[in-house]
Amino acid sequence: MPQHTFILNGKPVTVDIEDDVRLLWVLRDVLGVTGPKYGCGLGVCQACTSHINGKAFNPCSVPVKDLGPADEVTTIEGLPATVGRDLHPMQEAWLEYDVAQCGYCQPGQIMSACALLAKNPAPTDGDIDTAMTGNICRCGTYNRIREAITAGAEKF
Ligand code: FES
Ligand code: FES
């Protein structure tokens, strides 16, 4: 089977797996990294949102063959280490605002929120709504998400 190497949460990993297996299944089923959630598997719900080279992406839509040894994938598990803390400031804001309900969509929401702040450190409510529009929450936590992102932006 082909081998694929990339950097996952700061450490190089190598997997033996067919080229066309999408990264979400490599993360969850092969590497046991289950923070990125499987919702649609089609790049629609954003539940699996993680970062590649600092930008938000959906690993459910990326075949593992598209990754190279220099590509850095960060999942919610690796997010705190990107700022050298036990919890990322955005995760702290999430807790302060008690955002999660069932929690299923929340890793993807937080990863999208951090990608937004990397581009726009002081987003307006409108900016937040536009950036987060693809992240579906069946529990309707959108108002608390917006509040937490605004609070999280002040902590950066
Ligand atoms: S599971 Fe990846 S976008 Fe829905
Ligand atoms: S908290 Fe339940 S889907 Fe978002």
mmCIF file of C-alpha atoms and ligand atoms in Angstrom:
data_model
loop_
_atom_site.group_PDB
_atom_site.id
_atom_site.type_symbol
_atom_site.label_atom_id
_atom_site.label_comp_id
_atom_site.label_asym_id
_atom_site.label_seq_id
_atom_site.Cartn_x
_atom_site.Cartn_y
_atom_site.Cartn_z
ATOM 1 C CA MET A 1 0.000 0.000 0.000
ATOM 2 C CA PRO A 2 1.251 3.564 -0.669
ATOM 3 C CA GLN A 3 2.747 5.524 2.189
ATOM 4 C CA HIS A 4 1.730 9.087 2.992
ATOM 5 C CA THR A 5 3.604 11.410 5.318
ATOM 6 C CA PHE A 6 2.430 14.742 6.699
ATOM 7 C CA ILE A 7 2.656 16.704 9.934
ATOM 8 C CA LEU A 8 -0.231 16.219 12.331
ATOM 9 C CA ASN A 9 -0.496 18.497 15.342
ATOM 10 C CA GLY A 10 3.216 19.243 15.224
ATOM 11 C CA LYS A 11 4.528 15.714 14.671
ATOM 12 C CA PRO A 12 5.286 13.837 11.445
ATOM 13 C CA VAL A 13 3.013 10.869 10.790
ATOM 14 C CA THR A 14 3.155 8.210 8.084
ATOM 15 C CA VAL A 15 0.223 6.034 7.084
ATOM 16 C CA ASP A 16 0.004 3.056 4.743
ATOM 17 C CA ILE A 17 -3.257 3.587 2.925
ATOM 18 C CA GLU A 18 -4.730 3.865 -0.559
ATOM 19 C CA ASP A 19 -4.252 7.217 -2.294
ATOM 20 C CA ASP A 20 -7.926 8.044 -2.595
ATOM 21 C CA VAL A 21 -8.902 7.628 1.065
ATOM 22 C CA ARG A 22 -9.956 11.022 2.299
ATOM 23 C CA LEU A 23 -8.087 12.578 5.160
ATOM 24 C CA LEU A 24 -11.010 12.616 7.609
ATOM 25 C CA TRP A 25 -11.063 8.810 7.643
ATOM 26 C CA VAL A 26 -7.289 8.662 7.973
ATOM 27 C CA LEU A 27 -7.456 10.984 10.969
ATOM 28 C CA ARG A 28 -10.381 9.297 12.684
ATOM 29 C CA ASP A 29 -10.082 5.621 11.773
ATOM 30 C CA VAL A 30 -6.357 5.148 11.267
ATOM 31 C CA LEU A 31 -4.781 7.724 13.579
ATOM 32 C CA GLY A 32 -7.519 7.867 16.236
ATOM 33 C CA VAL A 33 -7.863 11.657 16.054
ATOM 34 C CA THR A 34 -11.613 12.090 16.485
ATOM 35 C CA GLY A 35 -11.945 15.834 17.140
ATOM 36 C CA PRO A 36 -12.831 16.476 13.485
ATOM 37 C CA LYS A 37 -16.398 15.160 13.246
ATOM 38 C CA TYR A 38 -18.019 13.278 10.384
ATOM 39 C CA GLY A 39 -21.236 15.004 9.428
ATOM 40 C CA CYS A 40 -21.818 15.005 5.681
ATOM 41 C CA GLY A 41 -18.549 13.712 4.260
ATOM 42 C CA LEU A 42 -19.088 16.051 1.321
ATOM 43 C CA GLY A 43 -17.614 19.404 2.367
ATOM 44 C CA VAL A 44 -21.026 20.830 3.207
ATOM 45 C CA CYS A 45 -21.578 20.823 6.989
ATOM 46 C CA GLN A 46 -18.090 21.915 8.153
ATOM 47 C CA ALA A 47 -18.210 19.575 11.159
ATOM 48 C CA CYS A 48 -14.770 18.259 10.231
ATOM 49 C CA THR A 49 -13.145 21.683 9.855
ATOM 50 C CA SER A 50 -9.458 21.638 10.728
ATOM 51 C CA HIS A 51 -6.473 23.681 9.547
ATOM 52 C CA ILE A 52 -3.936 22.936 6.849
ATOM 53 C CA ASN A 53 -0.894 25.203 6.839
ATOM 54 C CA GLY A 54 -2.854 27.622 9.015
ATOM 55 C CA LYS A 55 -5.984 27.809 6.879
ATOM 56 C CA ALA A 56 -9.373 26.198 7.441
ATOM 57 C CA PHE A 57 -10.173 23.150 5.325
ATOM 58 C CA ASN A 58 -12.428 20.137 5.304
ATOM 59 C CA PRO A 59 -10.482 16.866 5.579
ATOM 60 C CA CYS A 60 -13.541 14.934 4.406
ATOM 61 C CA SER A 61 -12.939 16.390 0.950
ATOM 62 C CA VAL A 62 -9.170 15.917 0.620
ATOM 63 C CA PRO A 63 -7.653 12.604 -0.545
ATOM 64 C CA VAL A 64 -4.627 11.687 1.536
ATOM 65 C CA LYS A 65 -2.495 11.617 -1.629
ATOM 66 C CA ASP A 66 -2.846 15.403 -1.845
ATOM 67 C CA LEU A 67 -0.793 15.854 1.329
ATOM 68 C CA GLY A 68 2.984 16.078 1.360
ATOM 69 C CA PRO A 69 5.609 15.794 4.080
ATOM 70 C CA ALA A 70 5.694 19.580 4.608
ATOM 71 C CA ASP A 71 1.932 19.960 5.023
ATOM 72 C CA GLU A 72 0.906 20.813 8.565
ATOM 73 C CA VAL A 73 -2.521 19.608 9.627
ATOM 74 C CA THR A 74 -3.912 20.930 12.891
ATOM 75 C CA THR A 75 -7.041 19.491 14.454
ATOM 76 C CA ILE A 76 -8.850 20.720 17.553
ATOM 77 C CA GLU A 77 -6.601 18.396 19.555
ATOM 78 C CA GLY A 78 -3.533 20.355 18.455
ATOM 79 C CA LEU A 79 -5.038 23.842 18.658
ATOM 80 C CA PRO A 80 -3.880 24.754 22.214
ATOM 81 C CA ALA A 81 -0.263 23.867 21.379
ATOM 82 C CA THR A 82 -0.299 26.437 18.568
ATOM 83 C CA VAL A 83 -0.373 29.095 21.292
ATOM 84 C CA GLY A 84 1.630 27.128 23.868
ATOM 85 C CA ARG A 85 -1.256 26.741 26.293
ATOM 86 C CA ASP A 86 -3.498 24.035 27.726
ATOM 87 C CA LEU A 87 -6.522 25.693 26.173
ATOM 88 C CA HIS A 88 -6.636 28.061 23.225
ATOM 89 C CA PRO A 89 -8.165 31.486 24.062
ATOM 90 C CA MET A 90 -11.046 30.684 21.722
ATOM 91 C CA GLN A 91 -11.757 27.490 23.666
ATOM 92 C CA GLU A 92 -11.745 29.541 26.878
ATOM 93 C CA ALA A 93 -14.258 31.943 25.350
ATOM 94 C CA TRP A 94 -16.387 28.959 24.289
ATOM 95 C CA LEU A 95 -16.463 27.755 27.881
ATOM 96 C CA GLU A 96 -17.207 31.225 29.272
ATOM 97 C CA TYR A 97 -20.191 31.572 26.967
ATOM 98 C CA ASP A 98 -21.273 27.965 27.496
ATOM 99 C CA VAL A 99 -21.630 27.631 23.734
ATOM 100 C CA ALA A 100 -21.919 23.884 23.241
ATOM 101 C CA GLN A 101 -25.212 22.061 23.348
ATOM 102 C CA CYS A 102 -24.854 18.503 21.995
ATOM 103 C CA GLY A 103 -21.308 19.521 21.025
ATOM 104 C CA TYR A 104 -21.081 17.648 17.743
ATOM 105 C CA CYS A 105 -20.423 20.658 15.529
ATOM 106 C CA GLN A 106 -18.311 22.547 18.028
ATOM 107 C CA PRO A 107 -14.744 21.464 17.123
ATOM 108 C CA GLY A 108 -15.424 22.578 13.569
ATOM 109 C CA GLN A 109 -16.968 25.836 14.783
ATOM 110 C CA ILE A 110 -13.914 26.646 16.913
ATOM 111 C CA MET A 111 -11.475 25.801 14.119
ATOM 112 C CA SER A 112 -13.417 28.011 11.691
ATOM 113 C CA ALA A 113 -13.515 30.802 14.287
ATOM 114 C CA CYS A 114 -9.727 30.674 14.720
ATOM 115 C CA ALA A 115 -9.201 30.731 10.957
ATOM 116 C CA LEU A 116 -11.447 33.798 10.775
ATOM 117 C CA LEU A 117 -9.452 35.643 13.444
ATOM 118 C CA ALA A 118 -6.192 34.793 11.696
ATOM 119 C CA LYS A 119 -7.479 36.805 8.734
ATOM 120 C CA ASN A 120 -9.574 39.374 10.584
ATOM 121 C CA PRO A 121 -8.589 39.982 14.212
ATOM 122 C CA ALA A 122 -11.574 42.231 15.004
ATOM 123 C CA PRO A 123 -14.562 40.878 13.095
ATOM 124 C CA THR A 124 -17.969 42.558 13.188
ATOM 125 C CA ASP A 125 -21.110 40.513 13.761
ATOM 126 C CA GLY A 126 -21.615 40.597 10.002
ATOM 127 C CA ASP A 127 -18.082 39.370 9.363
ATOM 128 C CA ILE A 128 -18.648 36.519 11.805
ATOM 129 C CA ASP A 129 -21.964 35.548 10.250
ATOM 130 C CA THR A 130 -20.424 35.546 6.768
ATOM 131 C CA ALA A 131 -17.361 33.545 7.796
ATOM 132 C CA MET A 132 -19.298 31.005 9.847
ATOM 133 C CA THR A 133 -22.241 30.562 7.521
ATOM 134 C CA GLY A 134 -21.149 27.120 6.342
ATOM 135 C CA ASN A 135 -20.755 25.696 9.854
ATOM 136 C CA ILE A 136 -24.076 24.026 10.528
ATOM 137 C CA CYS A 137 -25.293 23.622 14.118
ATOM 138 C CA ARG A 138 -28.359 21.434 14.491
ATOM 139 C CA CYS A 139 -28.777 22.759 18.032
ATOM 140 C CA GLY A 140 -28.922 26.388 16.908
ATOM 141 C CA THR A 141 -26.098 27.747 19.056
ATOM 142 C CA TYR A 142 -25.356 30.490 16.550
ATOM 143 C CA ASN A 143 -25.933 33.457 18.883
ATOM 144 C CA ARG A 144 -23.587 32.074 21.513
ATOM 145 C CA ILE A 145 -21.010 31.232 18.830
ATOM 146 C CA ARG A 146 -21.063 34.855 17.702
ATOM 147 C CA GLU A 147 -20.681 36.119 21.281
ATOM 148 C CA ALA A 148 -17.813 33.738 21.989
ATOM 149 C CA ILE A 149 -15.947 34.696 18.819
ATOM 150 C CA THR A 150 -16.226 38.387 19.731
ATOM 151 C CA ALA A 151 -14.948 37.625 23.230
ATOM 152 C CA GLY A 152 -12.244 35.316 21.886
ATOM 153 C CA ALA A 153 -11.011 38.046 19.540
ATOM 154 C CA GLU A 154 -10.346 40.256 22.564
ATOM 155 C CA LYS A 155 -8.253 37.545 24.199
ATOM 156 C CA PHE A 156 -5.859 37.093 21.275
HETATM 157 S S1 FES B 1 -18.010 16.130 7.318
HETATM 158 FE FE1 FES B 1 -16.591 17.452 6.363
HETATM 159 S S2 FES B 1 -17.805 19.149 5.705
HETATM 160 FE FE2 FES B 1 -19.266 17.748 6.559
HETATM 161 S S1 FES B 2 -24.117 21.989 19.427
HETATM 162 FE FE1 FES B 2 -25.312 20.355 18.618
HETATM 163 S S2 FES B 2 -24.934 20.478 16.461
HETATM 164 FE FE2 FES B 2 -24.016 22.271 17.243
#
